[in-house]
Coordinates of C-alpha atoms in Angstrom, one line a residue:
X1 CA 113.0 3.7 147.4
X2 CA 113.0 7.3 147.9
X3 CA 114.0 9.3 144.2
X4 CA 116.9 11.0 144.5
X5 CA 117.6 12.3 141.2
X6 CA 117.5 16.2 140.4
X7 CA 116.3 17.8 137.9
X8 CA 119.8 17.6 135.3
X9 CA 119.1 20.5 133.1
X10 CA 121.6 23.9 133.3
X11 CA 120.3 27.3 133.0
X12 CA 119.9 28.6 129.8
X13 CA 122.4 31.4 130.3
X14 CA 125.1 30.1 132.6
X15 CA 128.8 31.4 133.0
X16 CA 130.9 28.6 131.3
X17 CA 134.3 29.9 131.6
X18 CA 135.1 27.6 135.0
X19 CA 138.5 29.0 137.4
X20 CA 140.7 31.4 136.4
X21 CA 144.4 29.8 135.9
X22 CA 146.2 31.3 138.3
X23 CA 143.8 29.7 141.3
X24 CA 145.6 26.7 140.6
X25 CA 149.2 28.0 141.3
X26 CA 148.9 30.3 143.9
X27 CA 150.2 30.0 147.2
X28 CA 148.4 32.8 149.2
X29 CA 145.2 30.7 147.7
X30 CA 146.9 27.5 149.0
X31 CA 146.9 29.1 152.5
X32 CA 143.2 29.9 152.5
X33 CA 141.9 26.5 151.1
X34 CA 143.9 24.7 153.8
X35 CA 142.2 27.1 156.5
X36 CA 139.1 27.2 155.3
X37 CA 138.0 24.0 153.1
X38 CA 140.5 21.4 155.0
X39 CA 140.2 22.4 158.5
X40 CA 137.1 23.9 158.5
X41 CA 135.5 21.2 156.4
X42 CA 134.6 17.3 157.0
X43 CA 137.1 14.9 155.9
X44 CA 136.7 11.3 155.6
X45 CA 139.0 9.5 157.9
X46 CA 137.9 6.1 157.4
X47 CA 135.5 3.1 158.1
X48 CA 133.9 2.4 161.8
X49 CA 135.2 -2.0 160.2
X50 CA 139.0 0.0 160.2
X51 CA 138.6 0.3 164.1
X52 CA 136.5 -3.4 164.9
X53 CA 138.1 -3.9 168.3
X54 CA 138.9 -1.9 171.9
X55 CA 142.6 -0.4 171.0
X56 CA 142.3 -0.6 167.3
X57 CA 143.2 3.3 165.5
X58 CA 143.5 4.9 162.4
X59 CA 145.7 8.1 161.9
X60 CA 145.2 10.3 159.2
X61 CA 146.7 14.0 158.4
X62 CA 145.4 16.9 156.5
X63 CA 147.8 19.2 155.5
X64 CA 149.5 20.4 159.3
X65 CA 146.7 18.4 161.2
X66 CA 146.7 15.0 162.7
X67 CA 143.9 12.7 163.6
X68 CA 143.3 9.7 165.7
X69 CA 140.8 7.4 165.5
X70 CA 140.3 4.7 168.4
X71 CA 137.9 2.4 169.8
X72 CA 137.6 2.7 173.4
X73 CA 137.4 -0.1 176.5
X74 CA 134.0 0.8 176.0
X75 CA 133.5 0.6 172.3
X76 CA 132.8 3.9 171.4
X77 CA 134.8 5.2 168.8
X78 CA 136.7 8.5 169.4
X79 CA 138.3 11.4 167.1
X80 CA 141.2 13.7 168.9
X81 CA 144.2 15.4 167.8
X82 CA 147.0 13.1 167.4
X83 CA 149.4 15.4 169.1
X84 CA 150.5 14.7 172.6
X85 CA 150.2 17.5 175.8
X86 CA 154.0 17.7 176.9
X87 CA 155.3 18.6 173.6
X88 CA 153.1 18.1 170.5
X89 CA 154.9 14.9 169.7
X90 CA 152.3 12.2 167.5
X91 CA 151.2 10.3 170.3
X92 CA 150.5 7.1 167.9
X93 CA 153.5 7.3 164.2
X94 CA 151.6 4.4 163.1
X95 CA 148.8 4.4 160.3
X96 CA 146.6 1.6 161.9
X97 CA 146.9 -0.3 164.3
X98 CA 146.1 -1.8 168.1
X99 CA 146.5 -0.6 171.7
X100 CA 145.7 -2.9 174.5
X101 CA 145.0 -0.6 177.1
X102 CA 146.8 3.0 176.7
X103 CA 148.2 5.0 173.9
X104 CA 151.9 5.9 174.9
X105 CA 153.7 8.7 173.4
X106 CA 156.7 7.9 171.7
X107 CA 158.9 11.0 172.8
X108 CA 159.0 11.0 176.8
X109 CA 156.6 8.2 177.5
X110 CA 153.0 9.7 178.5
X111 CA 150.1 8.0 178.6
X112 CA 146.6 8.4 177.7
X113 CA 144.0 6.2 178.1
X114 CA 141.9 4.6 175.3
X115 CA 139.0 7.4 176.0
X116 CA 141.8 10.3 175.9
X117 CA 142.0 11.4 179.3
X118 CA 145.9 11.3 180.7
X119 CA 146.9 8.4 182.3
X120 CA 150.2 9.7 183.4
X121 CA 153.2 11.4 182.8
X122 CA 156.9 9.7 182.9
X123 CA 158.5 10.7 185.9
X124 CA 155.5 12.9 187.6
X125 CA 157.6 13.9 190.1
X126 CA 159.1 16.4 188.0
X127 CA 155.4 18.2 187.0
X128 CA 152.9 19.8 189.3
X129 CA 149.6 18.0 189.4
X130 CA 148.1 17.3 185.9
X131 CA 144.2 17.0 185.4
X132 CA 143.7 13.8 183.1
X133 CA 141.0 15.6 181.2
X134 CA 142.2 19.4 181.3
X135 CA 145.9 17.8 180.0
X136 CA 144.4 14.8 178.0
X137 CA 144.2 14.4 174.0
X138 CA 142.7 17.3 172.5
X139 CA 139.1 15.7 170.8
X140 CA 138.1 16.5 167.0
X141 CA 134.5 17.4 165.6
X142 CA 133.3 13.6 165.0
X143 CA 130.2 12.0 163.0
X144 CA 129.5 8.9 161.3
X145 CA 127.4 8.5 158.6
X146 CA 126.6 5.0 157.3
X147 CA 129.4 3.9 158.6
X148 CA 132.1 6.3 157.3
X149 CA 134.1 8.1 160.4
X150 CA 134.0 12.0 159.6
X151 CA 136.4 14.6 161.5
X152 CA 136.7 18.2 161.3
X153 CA 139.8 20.1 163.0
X154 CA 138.0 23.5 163.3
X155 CA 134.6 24.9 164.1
X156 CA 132.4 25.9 160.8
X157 CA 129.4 26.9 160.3
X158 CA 129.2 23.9 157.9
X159 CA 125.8 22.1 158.6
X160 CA 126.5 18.4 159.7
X161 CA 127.0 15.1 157.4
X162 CA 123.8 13.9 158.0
X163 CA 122.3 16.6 157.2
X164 CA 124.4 17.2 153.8
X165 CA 124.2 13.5 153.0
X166 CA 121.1 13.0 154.1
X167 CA 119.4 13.1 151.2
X168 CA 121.0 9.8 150.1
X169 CA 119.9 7.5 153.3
X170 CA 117.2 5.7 151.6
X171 CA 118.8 5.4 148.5
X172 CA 121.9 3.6 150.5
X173 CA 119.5 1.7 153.0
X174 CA 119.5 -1.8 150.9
X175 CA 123.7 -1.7 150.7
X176 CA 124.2 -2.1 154.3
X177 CA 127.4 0.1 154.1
X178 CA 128.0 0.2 157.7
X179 CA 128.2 -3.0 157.9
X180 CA 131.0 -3.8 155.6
X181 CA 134.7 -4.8 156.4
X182 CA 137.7 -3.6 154.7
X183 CA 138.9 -5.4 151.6
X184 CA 142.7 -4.9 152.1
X185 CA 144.5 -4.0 155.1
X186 CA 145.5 -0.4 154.7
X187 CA 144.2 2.5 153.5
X188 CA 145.7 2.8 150.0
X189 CA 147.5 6.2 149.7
X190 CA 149.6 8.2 146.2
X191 CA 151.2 11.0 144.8
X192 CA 150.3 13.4 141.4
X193 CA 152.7 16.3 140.7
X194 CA 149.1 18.6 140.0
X195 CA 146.9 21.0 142.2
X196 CA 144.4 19.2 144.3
X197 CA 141.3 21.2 142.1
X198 CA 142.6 19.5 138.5
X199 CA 141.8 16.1 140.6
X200 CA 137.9 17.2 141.6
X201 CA 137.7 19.3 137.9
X202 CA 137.9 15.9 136.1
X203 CA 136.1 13.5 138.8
X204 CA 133.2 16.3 138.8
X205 CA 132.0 15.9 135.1
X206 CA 131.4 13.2 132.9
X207 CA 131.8 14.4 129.7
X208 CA 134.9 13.1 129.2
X209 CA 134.2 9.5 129.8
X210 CA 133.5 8.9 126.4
X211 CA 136.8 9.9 125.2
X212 CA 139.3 9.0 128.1
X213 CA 137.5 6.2 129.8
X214 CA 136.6 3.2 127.3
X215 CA 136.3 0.9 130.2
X216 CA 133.5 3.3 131.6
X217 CA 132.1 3.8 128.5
X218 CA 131.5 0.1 127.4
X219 CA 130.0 -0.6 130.9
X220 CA 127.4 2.2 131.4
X221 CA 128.5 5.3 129.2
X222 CA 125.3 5.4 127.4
X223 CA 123.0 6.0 130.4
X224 CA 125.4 8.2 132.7
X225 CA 123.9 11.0 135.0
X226 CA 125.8 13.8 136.9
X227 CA 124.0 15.7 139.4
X228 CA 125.2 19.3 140.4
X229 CA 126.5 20.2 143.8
X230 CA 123.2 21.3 145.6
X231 CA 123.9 21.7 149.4
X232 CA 127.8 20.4 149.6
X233 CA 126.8 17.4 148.0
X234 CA 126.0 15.8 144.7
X235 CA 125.4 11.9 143.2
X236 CA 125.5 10.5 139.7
X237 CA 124.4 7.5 138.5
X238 CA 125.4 4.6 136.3
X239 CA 123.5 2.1 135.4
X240 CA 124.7 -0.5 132.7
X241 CA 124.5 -0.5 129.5
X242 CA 122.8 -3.4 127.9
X243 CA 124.6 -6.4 126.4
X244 CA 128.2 -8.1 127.4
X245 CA 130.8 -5.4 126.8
X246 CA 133.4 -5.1 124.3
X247 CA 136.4 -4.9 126.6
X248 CA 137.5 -8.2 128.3
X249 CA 137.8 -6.3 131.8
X250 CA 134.0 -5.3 131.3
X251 CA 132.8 -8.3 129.8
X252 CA 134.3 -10.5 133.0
X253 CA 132.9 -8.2 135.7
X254 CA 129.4 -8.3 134.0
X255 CA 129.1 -12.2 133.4
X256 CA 130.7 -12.6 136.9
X257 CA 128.5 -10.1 139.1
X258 CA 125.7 -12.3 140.8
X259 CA 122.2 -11.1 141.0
X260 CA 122.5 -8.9 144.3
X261 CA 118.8 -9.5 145.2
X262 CA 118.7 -7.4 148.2
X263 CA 119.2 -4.1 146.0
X264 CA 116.4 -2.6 143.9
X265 CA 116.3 -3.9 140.3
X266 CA 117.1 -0.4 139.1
X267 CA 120.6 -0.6 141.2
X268 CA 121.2 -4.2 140.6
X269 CA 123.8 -3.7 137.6
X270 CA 124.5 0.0 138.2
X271 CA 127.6 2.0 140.3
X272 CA 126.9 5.0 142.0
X273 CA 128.8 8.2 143.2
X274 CA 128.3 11.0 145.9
X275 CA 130.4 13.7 146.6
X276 CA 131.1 15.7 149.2
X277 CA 132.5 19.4 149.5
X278 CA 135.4 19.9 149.4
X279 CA 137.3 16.5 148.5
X280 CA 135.0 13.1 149.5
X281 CA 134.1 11.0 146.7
X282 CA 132.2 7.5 148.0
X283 CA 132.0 5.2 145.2
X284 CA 128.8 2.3 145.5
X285 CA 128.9 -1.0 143.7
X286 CA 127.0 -3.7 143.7
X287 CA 129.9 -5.8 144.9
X288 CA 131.7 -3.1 147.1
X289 CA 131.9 0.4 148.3
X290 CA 134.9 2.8 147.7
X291 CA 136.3 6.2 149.0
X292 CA 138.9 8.3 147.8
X293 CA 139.9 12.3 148.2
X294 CA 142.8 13.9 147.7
X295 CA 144.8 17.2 149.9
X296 CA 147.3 19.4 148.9
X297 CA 150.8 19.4 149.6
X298 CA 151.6 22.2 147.5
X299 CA 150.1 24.2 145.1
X300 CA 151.5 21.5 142.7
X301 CA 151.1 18.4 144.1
X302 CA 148.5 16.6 145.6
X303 CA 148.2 13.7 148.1
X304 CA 145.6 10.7 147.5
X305 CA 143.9 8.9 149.2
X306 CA 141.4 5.7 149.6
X307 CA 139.7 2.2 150.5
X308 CA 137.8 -0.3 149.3
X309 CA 135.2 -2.2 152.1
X310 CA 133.5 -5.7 150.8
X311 CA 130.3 -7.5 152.2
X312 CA 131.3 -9.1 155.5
X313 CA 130.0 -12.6 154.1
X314 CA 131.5 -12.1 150.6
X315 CA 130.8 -15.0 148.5
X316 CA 133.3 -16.5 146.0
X317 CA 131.4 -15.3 142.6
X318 CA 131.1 -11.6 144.7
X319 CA 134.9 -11.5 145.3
X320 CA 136.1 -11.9 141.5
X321 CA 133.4 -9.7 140.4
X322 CA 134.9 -7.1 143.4
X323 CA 138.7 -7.7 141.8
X324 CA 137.4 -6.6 138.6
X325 CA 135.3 -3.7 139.5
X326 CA 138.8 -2.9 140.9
X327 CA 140.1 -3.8 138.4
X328 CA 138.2 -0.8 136.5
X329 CA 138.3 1.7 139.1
X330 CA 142.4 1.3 138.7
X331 CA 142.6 1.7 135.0
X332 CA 140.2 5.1 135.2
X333 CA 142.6 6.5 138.1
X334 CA 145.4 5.8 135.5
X335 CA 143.5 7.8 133.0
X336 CA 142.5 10.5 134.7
X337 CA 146.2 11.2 136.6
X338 CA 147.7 12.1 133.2
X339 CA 144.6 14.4 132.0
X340 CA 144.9 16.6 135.4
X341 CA 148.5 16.8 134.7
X342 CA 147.9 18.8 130.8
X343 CA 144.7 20.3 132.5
X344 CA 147.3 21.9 135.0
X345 CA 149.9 22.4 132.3
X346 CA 147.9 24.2 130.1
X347 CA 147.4 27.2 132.6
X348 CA 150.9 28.2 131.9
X349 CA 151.1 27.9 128.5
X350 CA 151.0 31.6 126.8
X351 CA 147.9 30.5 124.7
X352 CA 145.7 29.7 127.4
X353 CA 143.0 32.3 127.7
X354 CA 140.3 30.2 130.6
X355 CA 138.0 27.5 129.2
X356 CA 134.4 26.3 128.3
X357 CA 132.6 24.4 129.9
X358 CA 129.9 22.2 127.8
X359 CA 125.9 21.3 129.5
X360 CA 127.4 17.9 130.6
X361 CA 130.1 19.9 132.9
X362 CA 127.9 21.7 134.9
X363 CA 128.8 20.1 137.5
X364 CA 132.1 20.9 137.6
X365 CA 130.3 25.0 137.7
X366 CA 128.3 23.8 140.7
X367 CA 131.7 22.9 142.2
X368 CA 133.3 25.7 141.1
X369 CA 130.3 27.6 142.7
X370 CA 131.0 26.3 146.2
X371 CA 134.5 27.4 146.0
X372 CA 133.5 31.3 144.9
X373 CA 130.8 30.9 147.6
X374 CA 134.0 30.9 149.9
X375 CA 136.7 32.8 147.7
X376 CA 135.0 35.6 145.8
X377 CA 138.4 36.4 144.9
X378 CA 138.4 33.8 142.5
X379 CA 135.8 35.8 140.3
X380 CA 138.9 37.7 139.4
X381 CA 140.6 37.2 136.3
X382 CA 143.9 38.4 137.1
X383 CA 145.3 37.6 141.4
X384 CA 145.5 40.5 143.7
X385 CA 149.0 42.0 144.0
X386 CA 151.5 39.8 146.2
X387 CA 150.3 39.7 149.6
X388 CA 146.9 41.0 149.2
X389 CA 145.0 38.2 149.1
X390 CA 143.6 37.2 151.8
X391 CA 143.2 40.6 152.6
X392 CA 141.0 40.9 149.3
X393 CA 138.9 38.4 149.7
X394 CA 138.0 39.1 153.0
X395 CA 136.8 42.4 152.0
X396 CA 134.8 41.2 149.0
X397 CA 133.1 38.8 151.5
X398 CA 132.1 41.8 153.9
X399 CA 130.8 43.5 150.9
X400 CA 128.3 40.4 150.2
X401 CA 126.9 41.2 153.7

């Protein structure tokens, strides 16, 4: 197996101090990362298992944007706006779900066929002649990597996912993750009253495991690695820690994982993470694979979102062990939603003058990096005058060229 591991030590001299406060409450900010990270950027829209059949579909929204994921007659999967040609209506309200032969629009009644082009208008009559491609569903910027369906609303001069995740292919070979099926029916979706950066802040370091996680920590705290952000992307590792576990929830899962013999030894009884910029996390077990990320809907309030996929001939001993790595994963969300909330707190609080970051949270600078790389503005201390920000941070990016 390729080695995928980076070299884990920081600079020697490295600016510590993370975000200034206010780039968590702003709303001019709010406006740029939706423009520029959310539809500029890949998002994870879901698994090619969540679309199995001709007619099956997935929407998902970002912010102002709407997606639609279908199979086709012809089993290729497609990505367009979900947003119909007469009138913008959603052409599918539905999360998921199946279309035998045409998606029909729920406001006047057109129809598009499974590959997008218009099928036909209610009452054409009334319209001059329509093109079925000039006036069919507007398609999306699609890719799948190892099995995960990515869309993108606007152009970027992001690279693709395979080349940004790349990096990882031989470490994920053995899994099989295309190959997976869902676990539960929906994708699993939740609300936090904090800005979507406090969620990627404390997913982006591990320091804190120690202290906030014991779950974590009694099942591989003591060998732990996080990788920086190097190209939009970064991995940690977990491998166990030796012996049973202290906690009953650890203790079950480790006694009740079977040997998974067609992973390396050194990933046999170890989880691993990779994250993509701006908001993808995928999660890979022994027993299962995850995904989650999160959107704004506010500067205050972020939107959640995720799935768990199992092996698609799951034995008995593989499900419990898949319940209780769950089982895990839910207590840690737990833990971490009321630590974003005082990180977000804090920022108003007339004490707070910035933070600093320890050698294990350099990854949450590497992060932090990306986001400067796009928003010089956010070197500032104190935010432009009302107004002026976007204005200001396009100027500070010209002055880079």
């Amino acid at each position: 197996m390729q080695n995928t591991v980076q070299d884990q030590s920081p600079p020697k001299n490295w600016d510590r101090s993370g975000l200034p406060g206010w780039a968590y409450f702003s709303d001019e900010l709010l406006e740029l990362e939706k423009e520029e990270l959310f539809r500029k950027h890949w998002q994870l829209a879901c698994h090619v298992s969540d679309v199995p059949e001709p007619g099956n579909y997935m929407t998902f929204d970002v912010g102002e944007e709407r997606a639609l994921i279908v199979r086709g007659r012809d089993n290729v999967v497609r990505a367009f706006h979900n947003l119909c040609r007469h009138r913008g209506s959603r052409v599918v309200a539905d999360e998921q779900g199946m279309c035998k032969s045409a998606l029909i629009c729920p406001y006047h009644g057109w129809a598009y066929n499974l590959d997008g082009t218009l099928r036909g208008a209610a009452q054409p009559k009334s319209f001059p002649p329509l093109d079925p491609v000039e006036y069919g569903l507007k398609p999306l910027d699609m890719e799948i990597w190892q099995g995960f369906i990515f869309v993108r609303f606007k152009d970027s001069d992001q690279p693709s996912v395979a080349e940004i995740m790349g990096r990882f292919d031989a470490e994920l070979a053995p899994y099989e993750l295309a190959d997976m099926v869902p676990a539960d029916t929906l994708v699993w979706a939740d609300e936090t009253a904090v800005n979507w950066k406090a969620i990627r802040d404390v997913d982006n370091e591990g320091y804190h495991v120690a202290m906030a996680h014991p779950a974590l920590q009694d099942l591989y705290g003591k060998g732990y690695v996080d990788e920086p952000f190097e190209g939009g992307a970064a991995r940690s590792f977990a491998p166990f820690n030796n012996g049973p576990g202290s906690l009953w929830s650890v203790r079950a899962y480790k006694s009740t994982l079977p040997e998974a013999e067609w992973l390396p030894e050194s990933h046999r009884n170890a989880w691993l993470y990779y994250g993509m910029f701006p908001n993808t996390v995928i999660g890979v077990y022994p027993d299962s694979m995850i995904f989650y990320q999160e959107f704004p809907d506010g500067t205050g309030k972020s939107r959640l979102r995720g799935a768990s996929y199992k092996y698609r001939n799951e034995s008995r001993e593989l499900r419990l062990a898949r319940y209780l790595s769950g089982r895990i994963d839910r207590i840690t969300a737990e833990e971490d939603q009321m630590l974003t909330i005082w990180s977000c707190e804090a920022a108003l609080s007339s004490a707070f003058d910035g933070i600093i970051l320890s050698d294990l949270e350099y990854g949450v600078k590497s992060y932090h990096d990306q986001l400067r790389d796009l928003f010089p503005v956010l070197t500032l201390e104190e935010p432009p005058a009302p107004g002026t920000l976007a204005e200001v941070n396009a100027e500070m990016l010209a002055e880079r060229e």
